[in-house]
Short mmCIF file of C-alpha atoms in Angstrom, two decimals:
data_model
loop_
_atom_site.label_atom_id
_atom_site.label_comp_id
_atom_site.label_asym_id
_atom_site.label_seq_id
_atom_site.Cartn_x
_atom_site.Cartn_y
_atom_site.Cartn_z
CA MET A 1 0.06 -0.01 -0.02
CA GLY A 2 2.20 2.71 -1.38
CA GLU A 3 1.63 6.41 -2.50
CA PRO A 4 -1.11 7.06 -5.11
CA ASP A 5 -0.14 8.38 -8.59
CA ALA A 6 0.58 12.09 -9.25
CA GLY A 7 -3.15 12.46 -9.72
CA GLY A 8 -3.93 11.07 -6.38
CA ARG A 9 -5.27 7.83 -7.90
CA PHE A 10 -5.23 4.25 -6.55
CA GLY A 11 -5.59 2.50 -9.94
CA ARG A 12 -8.79 3.96 -11.39
CA PHE A 13 -10.10 5.22 -8.10
CA GLY A 14 -9.25 8.48 -5.97
CA GLY A 15 -8.55 11.76 -7.71
CA ARG A 16 -9.55 15.24 -6.69
CA PHE A 17 -13.13 16.10 -7.66
CA VAL A 18 -13.82 19.45 -5.89
CA PRO A 19 -14.88 22.98 -6.59
CA GLU A 20 -12.20 25.27 -7.96
CA THR A 21 -12.32 27.04 -4.57
CA LEU A 22 -11.10 24.05 -2.90
CA MET A 23 -8.39 23.06 -5.21
CA PRO A 24 -5.88 25.49 -3.71
CA ALA A 25 -6.61 24.08 -0.27
CA CYS A 26 -6.10 20.41 -1.30
CA ILE A 27 -2.83 21.31 -3.03
CA GLU A 28 -1.66 23.20 0.08
CA LEU A 29 -2.61 20.35 2.28
CA ASP A 30 -0.87 17.80 0.11
CA ALA A 31 2.38 19.93 0.15
CA ALA A 32 2.07 20.51 3.89
CA PHE A 33 1.69 16.84 4.71
CA ARG A 34 4.37 15.73 2.52
CA ASP A 35 6.85 18.34 4.21
CA ALA A 36 5.64 17.42 7.63
CA TRP A 37 5.82 13.54 7.02
CA ALA A 38 9.50 13.94 5.79
CA ASP A 39 10.29 16.13 8.88
CA PRO A 40 11.95 14.08 11.76
CA GLU A 41 10.78 16.77 14.31
CA PHE A 42 7.05 16.42 13.31
CA ARG A 43 7.22 12.75 13.30
CA SER A 44 8.95 12.75 16.86
CA GLU A 45 6.15 15.12 18.11
CA LEU A 46 3.35 12.89 16.87
CA ASP A 47 5.04 9.76 18.11
CA GLY A 48 5.23 11.31 21.50
CA LEU A 49 1.67 12.30 21.61
CA LEU A 50 0.58 8.76 20.39
CA THR A 51 2.70 7.27 23.26
CA ASP A 52 2.14 9.87 26.11
CA TYR A 53 -1.33 11.04 25.38
CA ALA A 54 -3.26 8.35 23.24
CA GLY A 55 -1.58 5.44 25.20
CA ARG A 56 0.07 3.61 22.25
CA PRO A 57 1.03 0.89 21.66
CA SER A 58 -2.26 -0.66 21.87
CA PRO A 59 -1.97 -4.44 23.04
CA LEU A 60 -2.85 -7.60 21.06
CA THR A 61 -5.14 -9.77 23.00
CA GLU A 62 -5.49 -13.56 22.38
CA CYS A 63 -9.13 -14.57 22.82
CA HIS A 64 -8.88 -17.97 24.33
CA ARG A 65 -12.56 -18.65 25.32
CA LEU A 66 -14.05 -17.41 22.02
CA SER A 67 -11.25 -19.25 20.04
CA ALA A 68 -12.33 -22.57 21.80
CA GLU A 69 -15.95 -21.77 20.98
CA LEU A 70 -15.41 -20.96 17.47
CA GLY A 71 -12.46 -23.48 16.69
CA VAL A 72 -10.49 -20.38 15.28
CA ARG A 73 -7.55 -18.75 17.01
CA VAL A 74 -8.82 -15.20 17.25
CA LEU A 75 -6.42 -12.31 18.20
CA LEU A 76 -7.83 -8.76 18.77
CA LYS A 77 -5.75 -5.54 18.03
CA ARG A 78 -7.05 -3.37 20.93
CA GLU A 79 -7.67 -0.01 19.43
CA ASP A 80 -10.48 0.33 21.84
CA LEU A 81 -8.08 0.91 24.54
CA ASN A 82 -6.78 4.21 23.11
CA HIS A 83 -7.66 7.53 24.72
CA THR A 84 -11.20 8.57 23.52
CA GLY A 85 -12.03 4.81 22.88
CA SER A 86 -11.19 4.16 19.27
CA HIS A 87 -8.41 4.17 16.51
CA LYS A 88 -9.71 7.65 15.50
CA ILE A 89 -7.18 9.46 17.79
CA ASN A 90 -4.31 8.41 15.57
CA ASN A 91 -5.45 10.33 12.51
CA VAL A 92 -6.73 13.24 14.50
CA LEU A 93 -3.48 13.94 16.48
CA GLY A 94 -1.70 13.97 13.17
CA GLN A 95 -4.11 16.28 11.39
CA ALA A 96 -4.21 18.63 14.43
CA LEU A 97 -0.39 18.88 14.46
CA LEU A 98 -0.58 19.67 10.77
CA THR A 99 -3.17 22.38 11.40
CA LYS A 100 -0.81 24.12 13.76
CA ARG A 101 1.95 23.74 11.33
CA MET A 102 -0.11 25.44 8.58
CA GLY A 103 -0.98 28.24 10.98
CA LYS A 104 -4.74 27.59 11.00
CA LYS A 105 -6.96 27.83 14.20
CA ARG A 106 -9.96 26.05 13.54
CA LEU A 107 -11.02 22.31 13.05
CA VAL A 108 -14.06 21.33 11.07
CA ALA A 109 -14.95 17.62 11.18
CA GLU A 110 -17.87 15.36 10.35
CA THR A 111 -18.75 12.18 12.52
CA GLY A 112 -21.13 9.27 12.28
CA ALA A 113 -20.87 7.24 15.48
CA GLY A 114 -19.29 10.29 17.18
CA GLN A 115 -15.87 8.62 17.79
CA HIS A 116 -14.24 10.88 15.33
CA GLY A 117 -15.83 13.95 16.51
CA VAL A 118 -14.83 13.10 20.08
CA ALA A 119 -11.28 12.55 18.92
CA THR A 120 -11.35 15.76 17.04
CA ALA A 121 -12.94 17.72 19.95
CA THR A 122 -10.26 16.26 22.18
CA ALA A 123 -7.36 17.26 19.96
CA ALA A 124 -8.85 20.71 19.52
CA ALA A 125 -9.03 21.00 23.25
CA LEU A 126 -5.47 19.87 23.76
CA MET A 127 -4.15 22.59 21.23
CA GLY A 128 -6.53 25.26 21.85
CA PHE A 129 -8.41 25.21 18.45
CA GLU A 130 -11.98 26.17 17.79
CA CYS A 131 -13.84 23.08 16.77
CA THR A 132 -17.25 22.44 14.94
CA VAL A 133 -18.36 18.96 14.31
CA TYR A 134 -21.29 18.15 11.92
CA MET A 135 -23.39 15.15 12.77
CA GLY A 136 -26.61 13.78 11.22
CA GLU A 137 -29.78 14.24 13.26
CA VAL A 138 -30.44 10.61 13.47
CA ASP A 139 -26.94 9.82 14.65
CA MET A 140 -27.23 12.72 17.32
CA GLU A 141 -30.26 10.84 18.52
CA ARG A 142 -28.58 7.33 18.75
CA GLN A 143 -25.24 8.55 19.92
CA LYS A 144 -26.38 11.06 22.60
CA LEU A 145 -23.34 10.16 24.87
CA ASN A 146 -20.86 11.15 22.28
CA VAL A 147 -22.68 14.50 21.56
CA PHE A 148 -22.55 15.19 25.27
CA ARG A 149 -18.67 14.33 25.29
CA MET A 150 -17.99 16.64 22.36
CA ARG A 151 -19.86 19.61 23.88
CA LEU A 152 -18.04 18.85 27.28
CA LEU A 153 -14.89 19.10 25.33
CA GLY A 154 -15.68 22.62 24.10
CA ALA A 155 -16.78 21.71 20.55
CA GLU A 156 -19.90 23.06 18.65
CA VAL A 157 -21.89 20.18 17.31
CA LYS A 158 -24.18 21.18 14.47
CA PRO A 159 -26.86 18.93 13.10
CA ALA A 160 -27.02 17.84 9.53
CA SER A 161 -30.71 17.81 8.92
CA SER A 162 -30.92 17.08 5.02
CA GLY A 163 -31.13 13.60 3.23
CA SER A 164 -30.96 10.70 5.53
CA ARG A 165 -29.64 12.90 8.37
CA THR A 166 -26.56 10.47 8.78
CA LEU A 167 -22.91 10.43 7.97
CA LYS A 168 -23.23 11.19 4.19
CA ASP A 169 -25.17 14.52 5.03
CA ALA A 170 -22.66 15.31 7.86
CA VAL A 171 -19.79 15.12 5.27
CA ASN A 172 -21.80 17.42 2.90
CA GLU A 173 -22.29 20.08 5.74
CA ALA A 174 -18.56 19.84 6.82
CA MET A 175 -17.43 20.27 3.11
CA ARG A 176 -19.61 23.41 2.78
CA ASP A 177 -18.23 24.93 5.93
CA TRP A 178 -14.64 24.25 4.79
CA VAL A 179 -15.39 25.87 1.36
CA ALA A 180 -16.45 28.94 3.19
CA THR A 181 -13.88 29.14 5.86
CA VAL A 182 -10.76 27.62 4.15
CA GLU A 183 -8.47 30.48 4.89
CA THR A 184 -8.67 29.91 8.69
CA SER A 185 -10.14 26.29 9.03
CA HIS A 186 -8.75 22.78 8.35
CA TYR A 187 -11.13 20.10 7.43
CA CYS A 188 -10.17 17.17 9.84
CA LEU A 189 -11.66 14.39 7.69
CA GLY A 190 -12.12 11.00 9.57
CA SER A 191 -11.67 8.46 7.17
CA VAL A 192 -9.70 7.30 4.03
CA MET A 193 -11.94 9.07 1.80
CA GLY A 194 -12.55 12.49 0.12
CA PRO A 195 -10.38 14.25 -2.38
CA HIS A 196 -6.59 13.67 -2.52
CA PRO A 197 -4.57 13.75 -0.19
CA TYR A 198 -7.03 12.75 2.33
CA PRO A 199 -7.15 8.95 1.63
CA TRP A 200 -3.53 8.63 1.43
CA MET A 201 -2.84 11.05 4.46
CA VAL A 202 -5.30 9.39 6.81
CA ARG A 203 -4.14 5.90 5.94
CA GLU A 204 -0.44 7.06 6.60
CA LEU A 205 -1.60 8.43 9.92
CA HIS A 206 -3.11 5.00 10.82
CA ARG A 207 -0.16 2.96 9.54
CA VAL A 208 1.12 2.85 13.24
CA LEU A 209 -1.54 0.26 14.16
CA GLY A 210 -0.82 -1.94 11.31
CA ALA A 211 2.84 -1.81 12.01
CA GLU A 212 2.51 -2.61 15.71
CA ALA A 213 -0.12 -5.40 14.98
CA ARG A 214 2.52 -7.07 12.59
CA GLU A 215 5.31 -7.02 15.09
CA GLN A 216 3.01 -8.15 17.87
CA SER A 217 1.62 -11.00 15.65
CA ARG A 218 5.11 -12.18 14.80
CA THR A 219 5.94 -12.07 18.41
CA LEU A 220 3.11 -14.03 19.57
CA LEU A 221 3.16 -16.51 16.40
CA GLY A 222 6.84 -17.35 16.46
CA GLY A 223 7.65 -15.17 13.54
CA SER A 224 4.47 -16.00 11.43
CA ASP A 225 1.80 -13.70 10.38
CA PRO A 226 -1.92 -14.30 10.83
CA ASP A 227 -3.62 -16.10 8.15
CA VAL A 228 -6.41 -13.74 7.98
CA VAL A 229 -6.64 -9.97 8.93
CA VAL A 230 -10.31 -8.71 9.33
CA ALA A 231 -11.60 -5.21 9.80
CA CYS A 232 -14.96 -3.66 9.58
CA VAL A 233 -15.27 -0.99 6.51
CA GLY A 234 -17.47 2.04 6.30
CA GLY A 235 -15.18 4.77 4.73
CA GLY A 236 -12.37 2.18 5.84
CA SER A 237 -9.82 4.02 7.93
CA ASN A 238 -9.34 1.35 10.66
CA ALA A 239 -9.14 -1.34 7.79
CA ALA A 240 -6.63 0.74 5.82
CA GLY A 241 -4.47 1.11 8.83
CA ILE A 242 -4.24 -2.60 9.82
CA PHE A 243 -4.12 -3.77 6.23
CA SER A 244 -1.12 -1.49 5.54
CA GLY A 245 0.94 -3.69 7.95
CA PHE A 246 0.01 -7.02 6.16
CA ALA A 247 -0.37 -5.97 2.46
CA ASP A 248 3.00 -7.37 1.60
CA THR A 249 2.50 -10.71 3.47
CA THR A 250 0.47 -13.81 2.49
CA ALA A 251 -2.18 -12.89 5.07
CA GLU A 252 -5.76 -12.65 3.45
CA LEU A 253 -7.28 -9.30 3.88
CA VAL A 254 -10.86 -8.96 4.59
CA GLY A 255 -13.22 -6.04 4.89
CA VAL A 256 -16.58 -6.40 6.54
CA GLU A 257 -19.46 -4.07 5.32
CA PRO A 258 -22.88 -3.60 6.61
CA ALA A 259 -25.35 -5.36 4.29
CA GLY A 260 -27.23 -2.22 3.96
CA GLY A 261 -24.18 -0.08 3.02
CA ALA A 262 -22.18 -2.46 0.91
CA ALA A 263 -20.33 -0.06 -1.27
CA VAL A 264 -17.91 -2.61 -2.45
CA GLY A 265 -20.35 -5.54 -2.61
CA ALA A 266 -23.22 -3.69 -4.00
CA GLY A 267 -21.80 -0.60 -5.44
CA VAL A 268 -20.60 0.65 -8.88
CA PRO A 269 -17.96 3.17 -9.76
CA GLY A 270 -18.87 6.76 -9.40
CA VAL A 271 -17.90 9.94 -7.83
CA VAL A 272 -18.83 11.32 -4.28
CA HIS A 273 -17.46 13.65 -1.65
CA GLY A 274 -14.48 14.56 -4.04
CA MET A 275 -13.43 11.10 -4.91
CA ALA A 276 -14.02 8.36 -7.49
CA SER A 277 -14.81 5.00 -5.70
CA PHE A 278 -17.46 2.24 -5.38
CA LEU A 279 -20.69 3.72 -4.14
CA MET A 280 -24.18 2.80 -4.05
CA GLN A 281 -26.24 4.46 -6.68
CA ASP A 282 -29.80 4.04 -8.36
CA GLU A 283 -30.15 3.44 -12.01
CA TRP A 284 -30.05 7.29 -12.62
CA GLY A 285 -26.85 7.77 -10.84
CA GLN A 286 -28.15 9.21 -7.61
CA VAL A 287 -26.56 8.14 -4.55
CA GLU A 288 -28.60 5.78 -2.58
CA GLU A 289 -29.17 5.92 1.18
CA ALA A 290 -27.24 3.48 3.18
CA HIS A 291 -28.42 1.74 6.32
CA SER A 292 -26.57 0.13 9.16
CA ILE A 293 -27.21 -0.54 12.88
CA SER A 294 -23.92 1.22 13.49
CA ALA A 295 -23.87 4.94 12.77
CA GLY A 296 -20.13 4.88 11.88
CA LEU A 297 -20.68 2.66 8.85
CA ASP A 298 -23.92 4.09 7.66
CA TYR A 299 -22.16 5.44 4.54
CA PRO A 300 -23.01 4.65 0.77
CA GLY A 301 -19.31 4.92 -0.42
CA VAL A 302 -15.90 3.52 0.56
CA GLY A 303 -12.33 4.85 0.40
CA PRO A 304 -10.74 4.70 -3.03
CA GLU A 305 -7.88 2.44 -1.97
CA HIS A 306 -10.39 -0.16 -0.81
CA ALA A 307 -11.97 0.04 -4.09
CA HIS A 308 -8.59 -0.45 -5.70
CA LEU A 309 -7.81 -3.47 -3.36
CA ALA A 310 -11.00 -5.01 -4.20
CA ASP A 311 -10.49 -4.27 -7.99
CA THR A 312 -7.03 -6.07 -7.83
CA GLY A 313 -8.27 -8.97 -5.70
CA ARG A 314 -5.68 -8.04 -2.86
CA ALA A 315 -8.56 -7.79 -0.31
CA THR A 316 -12.05 -9.16 -0.35
CA TYR A 317 -15.09 -7.46 1.05
CA HIS A 318 -18.22 -9.06 2.57
CA PRO A 319 -21.53 -7.91 3.97
CA VAL A 320 -23.04 -8.95 7.48
CA THR A 321 -26.53 -8.41 8.63
CA ASP A 322 -27.56 -6.32 11.68
CA ASP A 323 -28.87 -9.50 13.41
CA GLU A 324 -25.37 -11.08 12.95
CA VAL A 325 -23.94 -7.91 14.45
CA ILE A 326 -26.15 -7.94 17.40
CA ASN A 327 -25.03 -11.57 18.05
CA ALA A 328 -21.41 -10.78 17.71
CA PHE A 329 -21.72 -7.86 20.04
CA GLN A 330 -23.13 -10.34 22.68
CA VAL A 331 -20.79 -13.04 21.86
CA LEU A 332 -17.58 -11.14 22.51
CA SER A 333 -18.88 -9.52 25.64
CA ARG A 334 -20.04 -13.01 27.13
CA THR A 335 -16.75 -14.84 26.37
CA GLU A 336 -14.06 -12.30 26.74
CA GLY A 337 -15.52 -9.70 28.84
CA ILE A 338 -14.76 -7.05 26.02
CA ILE A 339 -17.89 -5.01 24.89
CA PRO A 340 -17.05 -3.93 21.16
CA ALA A 341 -18.41 -0.97 19.36
CA LEU A 342 -21.06 -2.04 16.84
CA GLU A 343 -18.50 -1.09 14.04
CA PRO A 344 -15.84 -3.90 14.79
CA ALA A 345 -18.72 -6.13 15.81
CA HIS A 346 -19.18 -6.38 12.02
CA ALA A 347 -15.80 -7.96 11.64
CA LEU A 348 -16.43 -10.36 14.52
CA ALA A 349 -19.84 -11.33 12.91
CA TRP A 350 -18.02 -12.36 9.88
CA VAL A 351 -15.49 -14.47 11.74
CA ILE A 352 -18.37 -16.20 13.55
CA ARG A 353 -20.30 -17.00 10.40
CA GLU A 354 -17.28 -18.27 8.58
CA ALA A 355 -15.90 -20.07 11.59
CA PRO A 356 -16.45 -23.67 9.97
CA ALA A 357 -14.37 -22.54 6.93
CA LEU A 358 -11.77 -20.94 9.10
CA ALA A 359 -11.26 -23.79 11.47
CA GLY A 360 -7.76 -24.17 12.66
CA ARG A 361 -6.49 -20.89 11.27
CA THR A 362 -5.37 -17.67 13.10
CA VAL A 363 -7.40 -14.67 12.52
CA LEU A 364 -6.64 -11.10 13.66
CA VAL A 365 -9.46 -8.82 14.11
CA ASN A 366 -9.01 -4.99 14.40
CA LEU A 367 -11.05 -4.07 17.41
CA SER A 368 -11.47 -0.50 16.36
CA GLY A 369 -13.49 0.98 19.12
CA ARG A 370 -15.18 0.05 22.47
CA GLY A 371 -19.00 -0.34 22.97
CA ASP A 372 -19.73 2.19 25.73
CA LYS A 373 -21.36 4.61 23.16
CA ASP A 374 -23.60 1.68 21.87
CA VAL A 375 -24.75 0.31 25.12
CA ALA A 376 -28.01 2.59 25.47
CA GLN A 377 -28.86 1.56 21.71
CA MET A 378 -28.37 -2.05 22.48
CA MET A 379 -30.36 -1.77 25.84
CA ASP A 380 -33.31 -0.67 23.59
CA ILE A 381 -32.73 -3.56 21.14
CA LEU A 382 -32.07 -6.29 23.33
CA GLU A 383 -34.63 -5.30 26.19
CA ASP A 384 -35.53 -8.50 28.07
CA LYS A 385 -33.71 -10.95 25.86
CA LEU A 386 -30.59 -11.18 27.92
#
């Protein structure tokens, strides 16, 4: 998983499809990130924050009871143990340092489940930035805890009330804000999507989790890699991070999408949010609404590098249903004492379903977030079924 080409493309996907007013900002960001990424002082400051503030390295946990139940050796990369509760903090700390380096004072962000919004609000508080986070009205209702956390951290949370009132619409509102305030604001995009350089830049900022997982796996497995590396995919940032550690190995790479938002499985090539990628469209080319029990995966597109990995066959992508996710949420909680976020519960749901075919193999799952934020939603769903 290297750099995109000069046009910001991974194969036939990616690129930069933005209004003329945003083209200079994208070019400025590309140059600023390249300069920073090559600067040892920037890398050292980021590494220090990842260690001393975010709590890296996150551990690798072997799931003995779940493995015995499934007949599959299951390892978890514990991004849920990072500060703010997910992998999102890796990317946000890097972009916040870049914002300071570019001399800007305000962060704009979008969020679905709220984890990226919380991470952005956290970094803004740490570095003294103004912060505005856009969130779909539907997501604000099902993720009330994270809305409160963002406001407590000093961020302004603005509802996106158009369309399906979920993540796609929050991205639209954040991009409109960025267009209007680009001189003073940085758009802290939360996934490996959007116009170049975002898909590449966000993947690089998450590369740390893949590098850690590779080293930790080889230590645990006597020098070998896992047979299969699995991660959930909405935009696909956590999957891109962990895949980057194993793309040059023989490990199978598996992305798991929600059945109602399977951009790779059910999508076709198109353009959305400044990038060419797979996305769900109707027969007239209009973007279709996605559905997922998980607000963080409720997105009709996918990052362009994932589209390229699917196109070339290096990774495969599979859908799971909400019912399978609900089951996986309970299974990991019951067998390992770990309550997963609904997003990585998708990856676990695929492992549980495919366990007979995976018997005897070692599977690494990226546990990209913890389930505290989803407990109230699951209480309503499960009611007296426990």
